[in-house]
Coordinates of C-alpha atoms in Angstrom, one line a residue:
Chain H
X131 CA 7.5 -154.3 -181.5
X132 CA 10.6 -156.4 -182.0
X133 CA 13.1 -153.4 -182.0
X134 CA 15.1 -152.6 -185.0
X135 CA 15.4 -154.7 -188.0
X136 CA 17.8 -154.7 -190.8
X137 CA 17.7 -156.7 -194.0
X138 CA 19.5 -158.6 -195.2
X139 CA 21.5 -159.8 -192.4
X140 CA 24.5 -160.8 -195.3
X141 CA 25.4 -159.6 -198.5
X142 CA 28.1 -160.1 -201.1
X143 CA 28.5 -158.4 -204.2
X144 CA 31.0 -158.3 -207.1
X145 CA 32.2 -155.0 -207.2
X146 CA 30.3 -152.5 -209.3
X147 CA 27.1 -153.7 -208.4
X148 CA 24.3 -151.8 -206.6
X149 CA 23.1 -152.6 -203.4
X150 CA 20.4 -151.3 -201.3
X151 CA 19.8 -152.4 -197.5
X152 CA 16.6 -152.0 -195.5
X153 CA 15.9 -150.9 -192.3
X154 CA 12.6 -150.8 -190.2
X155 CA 13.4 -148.7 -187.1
X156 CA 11.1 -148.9 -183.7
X157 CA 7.7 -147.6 -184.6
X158 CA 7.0 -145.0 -182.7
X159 CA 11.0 -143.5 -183.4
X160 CA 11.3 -140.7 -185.3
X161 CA 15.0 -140.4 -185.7
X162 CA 16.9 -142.9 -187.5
X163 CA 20.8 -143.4 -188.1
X164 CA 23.1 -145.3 -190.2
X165 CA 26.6 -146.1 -189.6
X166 CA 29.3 -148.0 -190.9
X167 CA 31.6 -150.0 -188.8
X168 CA 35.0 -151.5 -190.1
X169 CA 37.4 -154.1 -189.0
X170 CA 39.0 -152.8 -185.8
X171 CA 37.4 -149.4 -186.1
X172 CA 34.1 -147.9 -184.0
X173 CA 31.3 -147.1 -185.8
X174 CA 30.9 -144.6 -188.0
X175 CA 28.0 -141.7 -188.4
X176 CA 26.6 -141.9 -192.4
X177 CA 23.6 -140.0 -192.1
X178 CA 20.3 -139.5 -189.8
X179 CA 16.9 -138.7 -190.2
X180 CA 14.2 -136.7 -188.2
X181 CA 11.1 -138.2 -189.9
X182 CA 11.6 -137.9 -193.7
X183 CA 13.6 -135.1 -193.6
X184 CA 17.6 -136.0 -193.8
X185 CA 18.9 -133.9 -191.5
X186 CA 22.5 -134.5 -191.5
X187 CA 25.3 -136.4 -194.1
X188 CA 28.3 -137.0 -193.2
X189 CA 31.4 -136.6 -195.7
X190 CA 31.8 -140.6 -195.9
X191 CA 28.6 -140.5 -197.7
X192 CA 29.8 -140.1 -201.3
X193 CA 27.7 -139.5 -204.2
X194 CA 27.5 -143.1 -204.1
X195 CA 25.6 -143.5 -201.4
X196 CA 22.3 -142.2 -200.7
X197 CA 20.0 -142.7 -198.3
X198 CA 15.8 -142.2 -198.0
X199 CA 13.1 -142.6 -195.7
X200 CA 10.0 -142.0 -197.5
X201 CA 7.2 -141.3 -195.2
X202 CA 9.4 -141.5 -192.1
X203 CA 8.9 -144.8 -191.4
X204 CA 11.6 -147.7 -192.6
X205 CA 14.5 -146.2 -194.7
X206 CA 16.9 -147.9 -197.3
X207 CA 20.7 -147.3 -197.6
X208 CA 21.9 -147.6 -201.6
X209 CA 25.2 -148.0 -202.5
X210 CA 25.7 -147.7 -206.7
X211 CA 29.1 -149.1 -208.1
X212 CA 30.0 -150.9 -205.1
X213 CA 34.2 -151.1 -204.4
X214 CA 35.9 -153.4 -202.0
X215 CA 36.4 -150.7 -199.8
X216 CA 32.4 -150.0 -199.0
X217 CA 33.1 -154.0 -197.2
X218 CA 31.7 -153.2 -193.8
X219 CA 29.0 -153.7 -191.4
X220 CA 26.3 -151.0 -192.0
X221 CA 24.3 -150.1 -189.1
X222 CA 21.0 -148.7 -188.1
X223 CA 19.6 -147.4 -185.3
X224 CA 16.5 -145.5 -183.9
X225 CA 15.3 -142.9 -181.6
X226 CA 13.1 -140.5 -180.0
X227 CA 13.5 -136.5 -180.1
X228 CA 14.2 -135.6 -176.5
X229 CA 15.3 -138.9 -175.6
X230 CA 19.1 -140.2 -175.1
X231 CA 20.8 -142.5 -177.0
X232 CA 19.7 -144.8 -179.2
X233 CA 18.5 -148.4 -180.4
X234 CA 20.7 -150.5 -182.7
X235 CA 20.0 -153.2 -185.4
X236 CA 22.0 -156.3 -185.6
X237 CA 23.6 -154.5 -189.3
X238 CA 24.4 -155.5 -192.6
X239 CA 27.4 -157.0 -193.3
X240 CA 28.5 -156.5 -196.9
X241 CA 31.5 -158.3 -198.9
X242 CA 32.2 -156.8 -202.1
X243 CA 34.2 -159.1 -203.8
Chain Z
X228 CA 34.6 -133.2 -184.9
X229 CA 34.9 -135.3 -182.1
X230 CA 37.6 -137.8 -181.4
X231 CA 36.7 -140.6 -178.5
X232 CA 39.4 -142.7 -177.7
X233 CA 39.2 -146.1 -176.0
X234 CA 41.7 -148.7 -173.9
X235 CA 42.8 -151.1 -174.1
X236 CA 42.0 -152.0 -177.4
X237 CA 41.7 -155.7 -176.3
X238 CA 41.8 -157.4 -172.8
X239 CA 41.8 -161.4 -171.6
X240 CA 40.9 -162.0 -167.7
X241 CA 40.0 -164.8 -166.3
X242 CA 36.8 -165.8 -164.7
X243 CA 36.5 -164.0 -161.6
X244 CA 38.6 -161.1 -162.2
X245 CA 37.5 -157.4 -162.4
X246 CA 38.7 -155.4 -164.9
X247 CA 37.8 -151.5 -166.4
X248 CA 38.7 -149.8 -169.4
X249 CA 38.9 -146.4 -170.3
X250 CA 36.9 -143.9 -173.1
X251 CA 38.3 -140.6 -173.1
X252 CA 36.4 -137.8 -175.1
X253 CA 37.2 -134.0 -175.8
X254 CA 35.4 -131.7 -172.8
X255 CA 34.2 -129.2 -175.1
X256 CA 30.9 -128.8 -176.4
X257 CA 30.0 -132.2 -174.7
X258 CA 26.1 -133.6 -174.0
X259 CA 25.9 -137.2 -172.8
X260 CA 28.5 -140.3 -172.6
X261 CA 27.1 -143.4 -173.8
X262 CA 27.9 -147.1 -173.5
X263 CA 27.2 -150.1 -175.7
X264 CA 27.8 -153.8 -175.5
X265 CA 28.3 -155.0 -178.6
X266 CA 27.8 -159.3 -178.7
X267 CA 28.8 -160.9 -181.8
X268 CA 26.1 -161.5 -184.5
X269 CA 23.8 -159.0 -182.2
X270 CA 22.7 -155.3 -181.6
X271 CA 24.9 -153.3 -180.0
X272 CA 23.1 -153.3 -176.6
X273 CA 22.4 -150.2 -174.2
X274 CA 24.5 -150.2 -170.8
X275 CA 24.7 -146.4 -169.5
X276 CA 24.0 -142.3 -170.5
X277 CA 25.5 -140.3 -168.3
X278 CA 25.5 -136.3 -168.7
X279 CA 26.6 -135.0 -165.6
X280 CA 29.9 -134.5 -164.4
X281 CA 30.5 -137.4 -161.4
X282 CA 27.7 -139.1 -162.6
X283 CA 27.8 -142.7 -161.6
X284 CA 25.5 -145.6 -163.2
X285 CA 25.2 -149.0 -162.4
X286 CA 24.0 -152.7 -163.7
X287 CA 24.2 -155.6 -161.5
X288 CA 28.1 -156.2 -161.8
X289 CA 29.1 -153.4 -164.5
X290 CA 29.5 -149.7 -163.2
X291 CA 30.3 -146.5 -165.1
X292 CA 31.8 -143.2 -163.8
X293 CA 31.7 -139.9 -165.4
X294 CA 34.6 -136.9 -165.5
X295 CA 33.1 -134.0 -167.8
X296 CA 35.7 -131.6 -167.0
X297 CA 39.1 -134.0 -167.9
X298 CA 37.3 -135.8 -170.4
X299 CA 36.7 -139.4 -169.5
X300 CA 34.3 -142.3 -168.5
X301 CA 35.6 -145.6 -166.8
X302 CA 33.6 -148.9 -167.4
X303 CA 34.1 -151.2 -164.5
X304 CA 33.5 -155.2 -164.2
X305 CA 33.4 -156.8 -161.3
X306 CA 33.6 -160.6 -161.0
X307 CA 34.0 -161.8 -164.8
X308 CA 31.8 -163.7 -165.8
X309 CA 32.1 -165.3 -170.0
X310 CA 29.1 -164.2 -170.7
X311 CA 30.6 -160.6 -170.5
X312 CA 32.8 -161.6 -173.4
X313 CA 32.1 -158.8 -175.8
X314 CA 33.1 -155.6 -177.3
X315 CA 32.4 -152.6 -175.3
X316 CA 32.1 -149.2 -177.3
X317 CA 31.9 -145.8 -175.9
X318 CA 30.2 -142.9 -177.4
X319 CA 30.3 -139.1 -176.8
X320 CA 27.3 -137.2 -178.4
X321 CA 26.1 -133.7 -179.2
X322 CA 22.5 -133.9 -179.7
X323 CA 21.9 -135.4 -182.9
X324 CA 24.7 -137.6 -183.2
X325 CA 27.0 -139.7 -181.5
X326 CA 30.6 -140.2 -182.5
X327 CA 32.3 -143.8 -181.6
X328 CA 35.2 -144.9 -180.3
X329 CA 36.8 -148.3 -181.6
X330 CA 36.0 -150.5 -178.9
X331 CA 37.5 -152.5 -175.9
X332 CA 37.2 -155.8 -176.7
X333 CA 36.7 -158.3 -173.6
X334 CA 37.0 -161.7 -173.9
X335 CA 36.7 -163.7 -170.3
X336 CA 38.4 -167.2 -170.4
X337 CA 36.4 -169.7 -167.9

């Protein structure tokens, strides 16, 4: 297992378009996270999953935003009618019920343009 | 909602120096005090958890303290090195979710 991976690495959009970035968490996880981290700011709680189930949403997460993980295993993070101010680096992590803290993917970084 | 606070914002040392910063979180309703090394271009990497008040943790030349009761964490360096030229994020959780501060960024000149 190579930890978590996100895809794509980079992505710039004109605004208005949709976007959807991927993320494959460690296999045997069962909680995954996204955040959203902005220039000189910490990162950001989105949303987080406990196997398929979306558990939590924070209220950054408009309506255009949504998040899934089908089948609790890799989820996908959709933004529809992207603005400039959805430019940031989306982040996702993983990890286990019972267990502290978690494990991080290198992010997305998207430029709306 | 929690509210974790970080300083300095940004530090330069030089090579050889030690140096700490500071994450302070609210006391209430607190579970576990985390620390992350965030690289350029790379994960945000795993240093500490602490959950115990007076807890101390540490990794070859970085050490962290814990204060449940007054609400803060100290990160320590000793010796610089450039390699520890990073940004160093604190994180207070409950037990779902962890809530961020903004960072202490580190860059060691050589």
């Amino acid at each position: 297992d190579t930890g978590v991976s996100q895809n794509p690495r980079h992505k710039i959009t004109k605004r208005g378009q949709n976007v959807t970035f991927r993320c494959d968490p460690i296999s045997e996880h069962n909680r995954l996270y996204w955040y959203r981290q902005t220039l000189g700011q910490g990162p950001e709680f989105l949303t987080y999953f406990q196997n398929e189930a979306q558990l939590e949403k924070s209220r950054l997460l408009s309506d255009r935003f949504s998040a899934e993980r089908p089948k609790g295993s890799f989820s996908t993070l959709e933004i529809q009618r992207t603005e400039q101010g959805d430019s940031a680096m989306y982040l996702c992590a993983s990890g286990l019920s019972g267990v502290l803290g978690y494990t991080f993917g290198s992010g997305t970084r998207l430029t709306v343009v | 909602i929690l509210n974790v606070e970080q300083s300095p914002q940004s530090l330069h040392v030089q090579e050889g120096d030690s140096t700490n910063f500071t994450c302070s979180f609210p006391s209430s309703n607190f579970y576990a005090l985390h620390w992350y090394r965030w690289e350029t271009a790379k994960s945000p990497e795993a240093l500490f958890v602490m959950t115990l008040n007076g807890d101390e943790k540490k990794k070859g030349r970085i050490s962290a303290t814990l204060n449940t009761k007054e609400g803060y964490s100290y990160l320590y360096i000793k010796g610089s090195q450039p390699e520890d030229s990073a940004t160093y994020l604190c994180a207070s959780s409950l037990q779902n979710d962890m809530r961020f501060g903004a960072g202490t960024r580190l860059t060691v000149k050589p």
